[in-house]
Structures are given as structure tokens and as C-alpha cells.
PDB file of C-alpha atoms in Angstrom:
ATOM      1  CA  UNK A   1     -33.569 -35.225  49.723  1.00 72.00           C
ATOM      2  CA  UNK A   2     -30.003 -35.966  51.922  1.00 81.00           C
ATOM      3  CA  UNK A   3     -28.217 -39.210  51.007  1.00 86.00           C
ATOM      4  CA  UNK A   4     -25.196 -41.536  51.941  1.00 90.00           C
ATOM      5  CA  UNK A   5     -23.320 -44.034  51.589  1.00 93.00           C
ATOM      6  CA  UNK A   6     -23.492 -46.351  55.002  1.00 95.00           C
ATOM      7  CA  UNK A   7     -20.796 -49.373  55.074  1.00 97.00           C
ATOM      8  CA  UNK A   8     -21.348 -52.292  57.735  1.00 98.00           C
ATOM      9  CA  UNK A   9     -17.642 -53.375  57.230  1.00 98.00           C
ATOM     10  CA  UNK A  10     -17.493 -56.278  60.233  1.00 98.00           C
ATOM     11  CA  UNK A  11     -18.792 -57.717  63.333  1.00 97.00           C
ATOM     12  CA  UNK A  12     -17.158 -58.421  66.932  1.00 97.00           C
ATOM     13  CA  UNK A  13     -18.504 -61.299  69.593  1.00 95.00           C
ATOM     14  CA  UNK A  14     -21.423 -62.001  67.507  1.00 94.00           C
ATOM     15  CA  UNK A  15     -24.261 -64.459  69.382  1.00 91.00           C
ATOM     16  CA  UNK A  16     -23.806 -67.773  68.853  1.00 85.00           C
ATOM     17  CA  UNK A  17     -26.484 -69.275  66.474  1.00 77.00           C
ATOM     18  CA  UNK A  18     -25.973 -72.476  65.049  1.00 69.00           C
ATOM     19  CA  UNK A  19     -24.038 -75.692  66.965  1.00 67.00           C
ATOM     20  CA  UNK A  20     -22.495 -77.618  63.762  1.00 61.00           C
ATOM     21  CA  UNK A  21     -20.581 -81.097  63.736  1.00 59.00           C
ATOM     22  CA  UNK A  22     -17.352 -78.807  63.621  1.00 56.00           C
ATOM     23  CA  UNK A  23     -17.986 -76.691  66.074  1.00 57.00           C
ATOM     24  CA  UNK A  24     -20.151 -73.390  66.624  1.00 62.00           C
ATOM     25  CA  UNK A  25     -20.630 -70.960  64.056  1.00 77.00           C
ATOM     26  CA  UNK A  26     -23.095 -67.981  62.894  1.00 88.00           C
ATOM     27  CA  UNK A  27     -23.543 -67.432  58.821  1.00 92.00           C
ATOM     28  CA  UNK A  28     -24.366 -63.817  59.659  1.00 95.00           C
ATOM     29  CA  UNK A  29     -25.890 -60.976  57.624  1.00 97.00           C
ATOM     30  CA  UNK A  30     -27.349 -57.193  58.353  1.00 98.00           C
ATOM     31  CA  UNK A  31     -30.681 -55.893  57.241  1.00 98.00           C
ATOM     32  CA  UNK A  32     -30.537 -52.176  57.690  1.00 97.00           C
ATOM     33  CA  UNK A  33     -33.484 -50.079  58.032  1.00 95.00           C
ATOM     34  CA  UNK A  34     -33.363 -46.339  56.818  1.00 92.00           C
ATOM     35  CA  UNK A  35     -35.343 -43.669  55.505  1.00 84.00           C
ATOM     36  CA  UNK A  36     -38.356 -45.962  54.793  1.00 88.00           C
ATOM     37  CA  UNK A  37     -36.211 -48.632  52.724  1.00 92.00           C
ATOM     38  CA  UNK A  38     -34.475 -52.177  53.550  1.00 96.00           C
ATOM     39  CA  UNK A  39     -31.230 -52.714  52.083  1.00 96.00           C
ATOM     40  CA  UNK A  40     -29.558 -56.395  53.230  1.00 97.00           C
ATOM     41  CA  UNK A  41     -25.628 -57.853  52.717  1.00 97.00           C
ATOM     42  CA  UNK A  42     -24.407 -60.452  51.830  1.00 97.00           C
ATOM     43  CA  UNK A  43     -23.828 -63.378  54.569  1.00 96.00           C
ATOM     44  CA  UNK A  44     -20.509 -64.385  55.953  1.00 95.00           C
ATOM     45  CA  UNK A  45     -20.150 -67.213  56.679  1.00 91.00           C
ATOM     46  CA  UNK A  46     -19.349 -69.540  59.413  1.00 89.00           C
ATOM     47  CA  UNK A  47     -18.070 -66.831  61.720  1.00 91.00           C
ATOM     48  CA  UNK A  48     -18.979 -65.164  64.871  1.00 92.00           C
ATOM     49  CA  UNK A  49     -16.600 -61.872  63.846  1.00 94.00           C
ATOM     50  CA  UNK A  50     -17.810 -61.272  60.044  1.00 96.00           C
ATOM     51  CA  UNK A  51     -15.815 -59.395  57.645  1.00 97.00           C
ATOM     52  CA  UNK A  52     -18.534 -57.936  55.184  1.00 97.00           C
ATOM     53  CA  UNK A  53     -16.861 -54.550  53.920  1.00 97.00           C
ATOM     54  CA  UNK A  54     -20.594 -53.760  52.063  1.00 97.00           C
ATOM     55  CA  UNK A  55     -21.902 -50.867  50.941  1.00 97.00           C
ATOM     56  CA  UNK A  56     -25.214 -49.121  50.137  1.00 95.00           C
ATOM     57  CA  UNK A  57     -26.241 -46.088  49.056  1.00 92.00           C
ATOM     58  CA  UNK A  58     -28.882 -44.954  51.533  1.00 91.00           C
ATOM     59  CA  UNK A  59     -31.685 -42.050  51.495  1.00 86.00           C
ATOM     60  CA  UNK A  60     -32.047 -39.700  54.853  1.00 82.00           C
ATOM     61  CA  UNK A  61     -34.759 -37.767  54.516  1.00 77.00           C
ATOM     62  CA  UNK A  62     -34.544 -33.507  55.043  1.00 76.00           C
ATOM     63  CA  UNK A  63     -34.086 -33.633  58.898  1.00 75.00           C
ATOM     64  CA  UNK A  64     -30.520 -33.490  60.787  1.00 78.00           C
ATOM     65  CA  UNK A  65     -30.738 -36.791  62.461  1.00 83.00           C
ATOM     66  CA  UNK A  66     -31.670 -40.043  60.332  1.00 87.00           C
ATOM     67  CA  UNK A  67     -32.850 -42.935  62.488  1.00 92.00           C
ATOM     68  CA  UNK A  68     -30.651 -46.122  61.486  1.00 94.00           C
ATOM     69  CA  UNK A  69     -32.036 -49.868  62.686  1.00 96.00           C
ATOM     70  CA  UNK A  70     -29.814 -52.668  62.009  1.00 96.00           C
ATOM     71  CA  UNK A  71     -30.796 -56.214  62.782  1.00 98.00           C
ATOM     72  CA  UNK A  72     -27.996 -59.141  62.253  1.00 98.00           C
ATOM     73  CA  UNK A  73     -29.303 -62.537  61.647  1.00 97.00           C
ATOM     74  CA  UNK A  74     -27.592 -65.896  61.118  1.00 94.00           C
ATOM     75  CA  UNK A  75     -28.678 -67.495  57.683  1.00 93.00           C
ATOM     76  CA  UNK A  76     -30.364 -70.832  57.882  1.00 87.00           C
ATOM     77  CA  UNK A  77     -31.058 -72.861  55.135  1.00 84.00           C
ATOM     78  CA  UNK A  78     -33.821 -75.730  56.226  1.00 85.00           C
ATOM     79  CA  UNK A  79     -35.684 -73.524  58.759  1.00 87.00           C
ATOM     80  CA  UNK A  80     -36.199 -69.701  59.889  1.00 91.00           C
ATOM     81  CA  UNK A  81     -33.109 -67.207  60.007  1.00 93.00           C
ATOM     82  CA  UNK A  82     -32.486 -66.188  63.940  1.00 92.00           C
ATOM     83  CA  UNK A  83     -31.838 -62.925  64.844  1.00 95.00           C
ATOM     84  CA  UNK A  84     -28.389 -62.809  66.561  1.00 95.00           C
ATOM     85  CA  UNK A  85     -28.545 -59.084  67.786  1.00 97.00           C
ATOM     86  CA  UNK A  86     -29.701 -55.408  66.659  1.00 97.00           C
ATOM     87  CA  UNK A  87     -29.508 -51.903  67.031  1.00 98.00           C
ATOM     88  CA  UNK A  88     -30.823 -48.034  66.545  1.00 96.00           C
ATOM     89  CA  UNK A  89     -28.894 -45.524  65.895  1.00 94.00           C
ATOM     90  CA  UNK A  90     -28.905 -41.802  64.844  1.00 91.00           C
ATOM     91  CA  UNK A  91     -26.789 -40.543  61.900  1.00 87.00           C
ATOM     92  CA  UNK A  92     -25.911 -37.095  61.244  1.00 82.00           C
ATOM     93  CA  UNK A  93     -27.031 -35.223  57.745  1.00 76.00           C
ATOM     94  CA  UNK A  94     -24.480 -33.061  58.002  1.00 77.00           C
ATOM     95  CA  UNK A  95     -21.222 -35.353  58.378  1.00 80.00           C
ATOM     96  CA  UNK A  96     -20.006 -38.609  58.254  1.00 84.00           C
ATOM     97  CA  UNK A  97     -19.107 -40.864  60.852  1.00 90.00           C
ATOM     98  CA  UNK A  98     -17.173 -43.753  61.909  1.00 95.00           C
ATOM     99  CA  UNK A  99     -18.711 -46.079  64.576  1.00 95.00           C
ATOM    100  CA  UNK A 100     -18.924 -49.137  66.418  1.00 97.00           C
ATOM    101  CA  UNK A 101     -22.744 -50.331  67.526  1.00 97.00           C
ATOM    102  CA  UNK A 102     -23.187 -52.399  70.714  1.00 98.00           C
ATOM    103  CA  UNK A 103     -26.076 -54.928  69.440  1.00 98.00           C
ATOM    104  CA  UNK A 104     -28.665 -56.525  72.041  1.00 97.00           C
ATOM    105  CA  UNK A 105     -28.339 -58.580  73.396  1.00 94.00           C
ATOM    106  CA  UNK A 106     -24.521 -59.534  72.251  1.00 95.00           C
ATOM    107  CA  UNK A 107     -21.347 -58.193  69.951  1.00 96.00           C
ATOM    108  CA  UNK A 108     -20.946 -54.723  68.273  1.00 97.00           C
ATOM    109  CA  UNK A 109     -20.733 -53.835  64.035  1.00 98.00           C
ATOM    110  CA  UNK A 110     -18.327 -51.376  62.824  1.00 98.00           C
ATOM    111  CA  UNK A 111     -20.634 -48.889  60.827  1.00 97.00           C
ATOM    112  CA  UNK A 112     -19.661 -45.685  58.692  1.00 95.00           C
ATOM    113  CA  UNK A 113     -21.304 -43.619  56.728  1.00 93.00           C
ATOM    114  CA  UNK A 114     -20.537 -40.579  53.910  1.00 91.00           C
ATOM    115  CA  UNK A 115     -22.804 -37.721  53.556  1.00 86.00           C
ATOM    116  CA  UNK A 116     -23.330 -37.243  49.393  1.00 84.00           C
ATOM    117  CA  UNK A 117     -23.729 -34.117  48.090  1.00 74.00           C
ATOM    118  CA  UNK A 118     -27.073 -33.938  46.910  1.00 68.00           C
ATOM    119  CA  UNK A 119     -27.325 -34.417  43.042  1.00 63.00           C
ATOM    120  CA  UNK A 120     -28.058 -31.754  40.907  1.00 69.00           C
ATOM    121  CA  UNK A 121     -31.058 -31.454  39.166  1.00 70.00           C
ATOM    122  CA  UNK A 122     -30.998 -32.480  35.293  1.00 73.00           C
ATOM    123  CA  UNK A 123     -30.525 -30.562  32.828  1.00 78.00           C
ATOM    124  CA  UNK A 124     -33.358 -28.427  31.054  1.00 80.00           C
ATOM    125  CA  UNK A 125     -34.336 -30.532  28.150  1.00 77.00           C
ATOM    126  CA  UNK A 126     -33.700 -28.660  24.470  1.00 78.00           C
ATOM    127  CA  UNK A 127     -36.728 -27.343  23.185  1.00 77.00           C
ATOM    128  CA  UNK A 128     -38.275 -29.444  20.464  1.00 80.00           C
ATOM    129  CA  UNK A 129     -36.457 -29.100  16.864  1.00 82.00           C
ATOM    130  CA  UNK A 130     -39.048 -27.890  14.778  1.00 81.00           C
ATOM    131  CA  UNK A 131     -37.886 -28.272  10.852  1.00 80.00           C
ATOM    132  CA  UNK A 132     -38.067 -25.300   8.760  1.00 79.00           C
ATOM    133  CA  UNK A 133     -41.424 -25.126   6.740  1.00 79.00           C
ATOM    134  CA  UNK A 134     -41.405 -26.860   3.443  1.00 80.00           C
ATOM    135  CA  UNK A 135     -41.808 -24.977  -0.038  1.00 77.00           C
ATOM    136  CA  UNK A 136     -45.210 -25.806  -1.267  1.00 77.00           C
ATOM    137  CA  UNK A 137     -44.628 -27.960  -4.858  1.00 77.00           C
ATOM    138  CA  UNK A 138     -44.165 -26.041  -7.341  1.00 78.00           C
ATOM    139  CA  UNK A 139     -47.294 -25.185  -9.738  1.00 78.00           C
ATOM    140  CA  UNK A 140     -47.482 -26.495 -12.768  1.00 76.00           C
ATOM    141  CA  UNK A 141     -47.813 -23.782 -15.346  1.00 77.00           C
ATOM    142  CA  UNK A 142     -51.377 -22.782 -16.254  1.00 76.00           C
ATOM    143  CA  UNK A 143     -52.112 -24.614 -19.313  1.00 78.00           C
ATOM    144  CA  UNK A 144     -51.760 -22.468 -22.967  1.00 78.00           C
ATOM    145  CA  UNK A 145     -54.365 -21.577 -24.682  1.00 76.00           C
ATOM    146  CA  UNK A 146     -55.072 -23.200 -27.834  1.00 76.00           C
ATOM    147  CA  UNK A 147     -53.998 -21.109 -31.407  1.00 69.00           C
TER     148      UNK A 147
END
């Protein structure tokens, strides 16, 4: 299995999801699906150009390309979270990448990947230590014959 560190650095020009009293804002977080697993970033508060600087170790599988699906949501406290945008892209398992991913319908996200060397198998356990056999307890001398 190949593994990588996937980093979501920042977003730009995200779709406006909320209208507040102090202006428009989006409390954005990223959900990443790769290798059958889902990972979620922390929320960046009140920004259409959030900075996450969030990294996660992900499993890419055994093929030369791994599919990554990225969704950006606006966190809402009292209603369901709103999807701001999404994108899918392939990651080469042969090299790391640094790219801007275009979201649909609007915005983009800066993503990097760094391929991690496969971890070596765990060392073999030493055989169990067997204590040396114990000497039998000393025998009592045979009883003396009466005289």
C-alpha cells in the first residue's frame, strides 16, 4: 500500500455561504475522501479565502494513480452545513505534487501531496525465552538400616 501526506493549504474566492450582520462570510472546512477513508479539516472562520494549513496521512492504494474527492463546506451551528464547492482529481503515487484545484461551482483550493516511503515490515519477534530446566530437588538419603 502506498501512503502520502495530503495537505490542504488554503482556499481562494470561495462561494459565499452565509449572510451575517457584519457582512458575508463562510466558515469553511474541507472533507477529503481517498482510499476508502474520509478525513476532515478544522474550520476556518469567517473567510472566503481561508487558510487551513492542515495535513493528513492518507492511504493511496496500490495503483499508480489514486482518486481524491475534495468537498468544501460552510459550517453552520443551527442548520445543516452548506456545500460550497467540490472537485475530484488524481494523485500520482510515484511523486509528490503541488497544485491548485478548481472547485465547482466557484473557488479553488491549494493542495500538496508528498509520497511516503512504504514502512518496513515489523521486525520478527525473537523466539520465546525458555528457562533452563530445573534440577530435580535433592533426594533424601535412603533410610539407614537399624543396628
